[in-house]
Short mmCIF file of C-alpha atoms and ligand atoms in Angstrom, two decimals:
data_model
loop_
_atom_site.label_atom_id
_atom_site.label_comp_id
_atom_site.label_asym_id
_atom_site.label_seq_id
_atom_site.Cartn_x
_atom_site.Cartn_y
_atom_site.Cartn_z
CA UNK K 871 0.46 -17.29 -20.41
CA UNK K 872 -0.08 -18.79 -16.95
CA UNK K 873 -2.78 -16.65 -14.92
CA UNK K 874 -3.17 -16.95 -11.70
CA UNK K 875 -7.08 -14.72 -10.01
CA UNK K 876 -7.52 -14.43 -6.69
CA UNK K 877 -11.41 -14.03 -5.61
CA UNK K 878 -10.40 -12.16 -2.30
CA UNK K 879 -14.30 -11.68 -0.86
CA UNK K 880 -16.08 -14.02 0.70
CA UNK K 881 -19.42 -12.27 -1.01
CA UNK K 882 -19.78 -14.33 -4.44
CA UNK K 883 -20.94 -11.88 -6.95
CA UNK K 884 -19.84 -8.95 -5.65
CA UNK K 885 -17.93 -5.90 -6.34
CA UNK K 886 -14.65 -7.13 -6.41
CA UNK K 887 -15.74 -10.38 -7.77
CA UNK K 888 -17.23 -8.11 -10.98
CA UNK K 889 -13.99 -6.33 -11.44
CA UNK K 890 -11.82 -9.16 -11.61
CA UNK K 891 -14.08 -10.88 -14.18
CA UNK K 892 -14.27 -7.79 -16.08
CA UNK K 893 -10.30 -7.59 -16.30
CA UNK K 894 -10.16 -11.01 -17.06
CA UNK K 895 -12.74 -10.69 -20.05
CA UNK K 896 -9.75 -8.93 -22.03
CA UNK K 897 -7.18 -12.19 -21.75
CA UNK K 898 -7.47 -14.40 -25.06
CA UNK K 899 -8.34 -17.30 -25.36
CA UNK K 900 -4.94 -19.24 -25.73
CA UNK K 901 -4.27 -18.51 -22.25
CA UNK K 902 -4.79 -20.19 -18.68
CA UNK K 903 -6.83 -18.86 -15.98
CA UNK K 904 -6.42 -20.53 -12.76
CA UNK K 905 -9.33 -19.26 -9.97
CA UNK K 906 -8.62 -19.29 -6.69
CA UNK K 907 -11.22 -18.56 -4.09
CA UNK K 908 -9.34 -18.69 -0.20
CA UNK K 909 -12.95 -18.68 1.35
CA UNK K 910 -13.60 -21.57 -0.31
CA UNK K 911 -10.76 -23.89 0.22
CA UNK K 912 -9.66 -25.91 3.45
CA UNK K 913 -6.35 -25.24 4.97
CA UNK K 914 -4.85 -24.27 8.58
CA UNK K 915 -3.48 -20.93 9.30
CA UNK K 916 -0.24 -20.51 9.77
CA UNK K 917 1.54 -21.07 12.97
CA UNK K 918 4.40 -19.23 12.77
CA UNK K 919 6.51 -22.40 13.60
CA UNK K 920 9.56 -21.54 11.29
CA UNK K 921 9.76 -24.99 9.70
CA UNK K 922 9.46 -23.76 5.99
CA UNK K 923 12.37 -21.79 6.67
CA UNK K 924 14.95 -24.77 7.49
CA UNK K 925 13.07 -27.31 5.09
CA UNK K 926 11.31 -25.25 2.46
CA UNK K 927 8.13 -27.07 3.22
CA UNK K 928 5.00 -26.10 5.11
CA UNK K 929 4.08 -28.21 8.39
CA UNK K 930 0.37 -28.36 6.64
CA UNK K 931 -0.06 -30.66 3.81
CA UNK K 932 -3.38 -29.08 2.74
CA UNK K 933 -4.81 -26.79 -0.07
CA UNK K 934 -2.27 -24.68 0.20
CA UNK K 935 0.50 -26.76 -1.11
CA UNK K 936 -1.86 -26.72 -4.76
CA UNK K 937 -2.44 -23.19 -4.90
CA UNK K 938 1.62 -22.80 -4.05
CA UNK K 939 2.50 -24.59 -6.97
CA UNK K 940 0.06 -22.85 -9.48
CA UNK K 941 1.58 -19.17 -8.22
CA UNK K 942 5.07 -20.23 -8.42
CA UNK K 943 3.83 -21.60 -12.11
CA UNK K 944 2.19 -17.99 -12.90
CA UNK K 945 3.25 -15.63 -15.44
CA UNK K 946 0.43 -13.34 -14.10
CA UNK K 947 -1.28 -12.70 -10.45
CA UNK K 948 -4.05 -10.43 -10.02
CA UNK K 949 -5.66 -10.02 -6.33
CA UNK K 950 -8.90 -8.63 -6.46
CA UNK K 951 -10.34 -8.01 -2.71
CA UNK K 952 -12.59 -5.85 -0.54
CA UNK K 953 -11.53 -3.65 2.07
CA UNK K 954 -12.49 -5.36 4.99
CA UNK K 955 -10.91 -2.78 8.56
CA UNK K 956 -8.60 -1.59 6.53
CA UNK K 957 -7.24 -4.79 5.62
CA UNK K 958 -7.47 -7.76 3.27
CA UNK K 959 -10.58 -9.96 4.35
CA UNK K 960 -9.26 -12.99 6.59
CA UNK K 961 -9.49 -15.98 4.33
CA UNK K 962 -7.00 -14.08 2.07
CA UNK K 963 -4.97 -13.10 4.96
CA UNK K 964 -4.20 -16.35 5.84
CA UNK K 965 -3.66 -17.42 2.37
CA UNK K 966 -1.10 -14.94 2.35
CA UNK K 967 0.29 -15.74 5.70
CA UNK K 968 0.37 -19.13 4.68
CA UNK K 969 2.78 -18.14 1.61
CA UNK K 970 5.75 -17.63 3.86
CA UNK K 971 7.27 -20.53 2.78
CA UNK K 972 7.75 -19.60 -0.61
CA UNK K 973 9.41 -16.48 1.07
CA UNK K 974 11.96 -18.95 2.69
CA UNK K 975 12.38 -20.67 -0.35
CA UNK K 976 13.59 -17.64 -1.84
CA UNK K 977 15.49 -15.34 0.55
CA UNK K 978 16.20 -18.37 2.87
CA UNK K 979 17.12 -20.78 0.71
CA UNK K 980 18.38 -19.28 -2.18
CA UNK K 981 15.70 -21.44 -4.56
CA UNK K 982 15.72 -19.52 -7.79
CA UNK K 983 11.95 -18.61 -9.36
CA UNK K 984 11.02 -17.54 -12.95
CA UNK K 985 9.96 -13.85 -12.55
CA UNK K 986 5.93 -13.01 -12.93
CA UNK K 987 4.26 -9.77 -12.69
CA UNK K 988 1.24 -9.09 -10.32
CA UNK K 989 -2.18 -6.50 -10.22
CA UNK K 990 -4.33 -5.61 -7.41
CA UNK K 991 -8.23 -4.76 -8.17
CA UNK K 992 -9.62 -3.31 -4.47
CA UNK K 993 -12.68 -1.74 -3.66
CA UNK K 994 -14.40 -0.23 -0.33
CA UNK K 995 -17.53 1.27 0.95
CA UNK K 996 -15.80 4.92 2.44
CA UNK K 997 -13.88 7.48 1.23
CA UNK K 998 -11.13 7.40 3.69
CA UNK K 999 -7.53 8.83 2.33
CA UNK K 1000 -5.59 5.91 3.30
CA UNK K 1001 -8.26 2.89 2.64
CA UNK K 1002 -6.20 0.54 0.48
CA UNK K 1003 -2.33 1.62 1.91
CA UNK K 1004 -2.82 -1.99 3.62
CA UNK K 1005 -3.57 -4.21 1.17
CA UNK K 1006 -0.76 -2.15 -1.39
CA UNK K 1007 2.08 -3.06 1.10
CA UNK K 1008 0.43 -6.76 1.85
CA UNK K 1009 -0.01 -7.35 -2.06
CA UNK K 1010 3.61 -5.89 -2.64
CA UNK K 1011 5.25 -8.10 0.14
CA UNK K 1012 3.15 -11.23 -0.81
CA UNK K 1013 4.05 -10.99 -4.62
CA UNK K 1014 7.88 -10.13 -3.77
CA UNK K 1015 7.92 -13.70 -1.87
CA UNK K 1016 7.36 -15.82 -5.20
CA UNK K 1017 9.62 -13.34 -6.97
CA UNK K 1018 6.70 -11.17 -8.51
CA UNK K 1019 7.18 -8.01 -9.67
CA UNK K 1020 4.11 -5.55 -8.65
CA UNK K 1021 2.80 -3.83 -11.12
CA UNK K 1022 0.40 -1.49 -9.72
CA UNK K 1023 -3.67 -1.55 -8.63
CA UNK K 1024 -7.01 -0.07 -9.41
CA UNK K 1025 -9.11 0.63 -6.59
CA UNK K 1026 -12.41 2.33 -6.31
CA UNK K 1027 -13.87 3.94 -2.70
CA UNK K 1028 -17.67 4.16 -2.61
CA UNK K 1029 -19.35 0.93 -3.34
CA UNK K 1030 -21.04 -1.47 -0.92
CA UNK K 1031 -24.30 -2.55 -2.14
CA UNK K 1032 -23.93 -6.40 -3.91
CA UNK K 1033 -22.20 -5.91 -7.36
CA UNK K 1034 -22.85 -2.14 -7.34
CA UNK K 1035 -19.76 -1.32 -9.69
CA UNK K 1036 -21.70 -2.83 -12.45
CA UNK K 1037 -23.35 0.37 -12.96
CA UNK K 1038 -20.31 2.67 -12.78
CA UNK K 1039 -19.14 2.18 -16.77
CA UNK K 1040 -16.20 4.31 -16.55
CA UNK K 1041 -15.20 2.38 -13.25
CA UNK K 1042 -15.21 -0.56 -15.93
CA UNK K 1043 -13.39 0.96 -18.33
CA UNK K 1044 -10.84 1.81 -16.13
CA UNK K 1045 -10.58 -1.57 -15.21
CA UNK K 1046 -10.36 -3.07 -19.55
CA UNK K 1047 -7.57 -0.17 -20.05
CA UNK K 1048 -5.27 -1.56 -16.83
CA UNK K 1049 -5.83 -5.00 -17.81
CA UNK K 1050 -4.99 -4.86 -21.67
CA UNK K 1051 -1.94 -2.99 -20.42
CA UNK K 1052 -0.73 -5.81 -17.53
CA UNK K 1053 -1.49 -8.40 -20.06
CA UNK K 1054 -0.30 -7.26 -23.33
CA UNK K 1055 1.64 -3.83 -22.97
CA UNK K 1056 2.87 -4.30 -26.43
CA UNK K 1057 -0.44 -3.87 -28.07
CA UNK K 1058 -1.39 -1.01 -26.21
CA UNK K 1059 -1.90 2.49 -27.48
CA UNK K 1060 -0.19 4.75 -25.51
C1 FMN A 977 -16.44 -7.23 7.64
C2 FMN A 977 -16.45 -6.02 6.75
C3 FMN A 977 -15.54 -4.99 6.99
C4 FMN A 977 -15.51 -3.87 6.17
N1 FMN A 977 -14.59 -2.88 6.41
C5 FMN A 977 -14.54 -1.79 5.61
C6 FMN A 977 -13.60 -0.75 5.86
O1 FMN A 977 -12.78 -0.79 6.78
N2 FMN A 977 -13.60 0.32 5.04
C7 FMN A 977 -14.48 0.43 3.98
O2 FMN A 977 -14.43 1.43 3.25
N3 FMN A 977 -15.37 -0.56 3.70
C8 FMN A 977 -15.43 -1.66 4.49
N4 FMN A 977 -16.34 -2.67 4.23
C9 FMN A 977 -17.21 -2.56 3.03
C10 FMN A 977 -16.70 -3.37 1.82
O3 FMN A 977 -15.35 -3.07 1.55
C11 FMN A 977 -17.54 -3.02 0.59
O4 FMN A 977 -18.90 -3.36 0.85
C12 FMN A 977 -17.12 -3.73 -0.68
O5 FMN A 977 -17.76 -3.14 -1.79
C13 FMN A 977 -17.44 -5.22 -0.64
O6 FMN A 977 -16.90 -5.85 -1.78
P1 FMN A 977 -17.42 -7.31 -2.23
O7 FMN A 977 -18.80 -7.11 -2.77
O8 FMN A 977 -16.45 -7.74 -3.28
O9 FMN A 977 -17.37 -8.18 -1.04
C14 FMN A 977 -16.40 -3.78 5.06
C15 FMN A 977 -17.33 -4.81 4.84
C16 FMN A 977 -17.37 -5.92 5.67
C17 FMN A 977 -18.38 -7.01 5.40
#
């Protein structure tokens, strides 16, 4: 299996850092794990030019075009992101933004994909009702553009300090259960 983890915070070691590696600690060891960081890599925002959707490719030949081929390549995606104003923070935005051409590949242009499924780990400092209603529709929309299928999220309201979650064990455990059941449904209990 093919699996794709995006480190959405720019704050290495932090909360949402710690729950993707603790969802990832159930995949075995015969599968891939490809880490992507988007505050990390080098690439232009996107301009909005419509290019991609005549020609299928992006005006940008930067990072971009990589981490394209590895999601298209997936069997699994998993986001995993702080709430920054309500919203994913901006290096993952524009990742995102930048993943429009894949959308015109596929409702444009008709390319067919192989179908993948795709998670969402969030986390925020507040309690407020609708805190992760943003990054549910952007995660939805963004997956549905390489053809994959969202599968749900796990998100926790209440954390700030630097890799705080650590000490919330059934937070964790939440986190094992949704991952043993994204990976490998078939061996789950239910
Ligand atoms: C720029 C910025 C904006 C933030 N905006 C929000 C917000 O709108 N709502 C919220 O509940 N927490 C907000 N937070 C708090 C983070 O979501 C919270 O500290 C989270 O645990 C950080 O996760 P990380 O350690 O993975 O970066 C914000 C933090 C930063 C730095």
């Amino acid at each position: 299996m093919n699996i794709v983890a995006i480190y959405g915070s720019p704050r290495r070691g932090g909360n949402s850092d710690v729950m993707l590696d603790v969802f990832l600690s159930s995949v075995q060891p015969t599968d891939t794990i490809i880490k992507i960081i988007p505050s990390e890599l080098s690439f232009s925002q996107c301009r909005g030019c419509r290019v991609c959707e005549k020609t299928g490719v992006c005006v940008f030949d930067d990072e971009i075009k990589t981490v394209s081929n590895h999601l298209l390549q997936a069997d699994r995606v998993i986001i995993s992101a702080p709430i920054f104003f309500y919203g994913f923070p901006s290096a993952l935005k524009a990742l995102i933004d930048r993943s429009q051409v894949l959308w015109s590949r596929k409702y444009l242009l008709k390319e067919g994909m192989k179908l993948k499924k795709g998670f969402l780990l969030a986390v925020g400092a507040t309690q407020g009702k609708k805190l992760f209603d943003g990054v549910i529709l952007s995660s939805r929309f963004f997956f549905d553009g390489f053809h994959c299928k969202y599968q749900g999220e796990v998100v926790f309201r209440g954390f700030d300090k630097k890799a705080e979650i650590k000490n919330c064990l059934a937070c964790l455990e939440e986190i094992q259960k949704a991952a043993q059941n994204f990976f490998y449904p078939e061996n789950t209990i239910k």
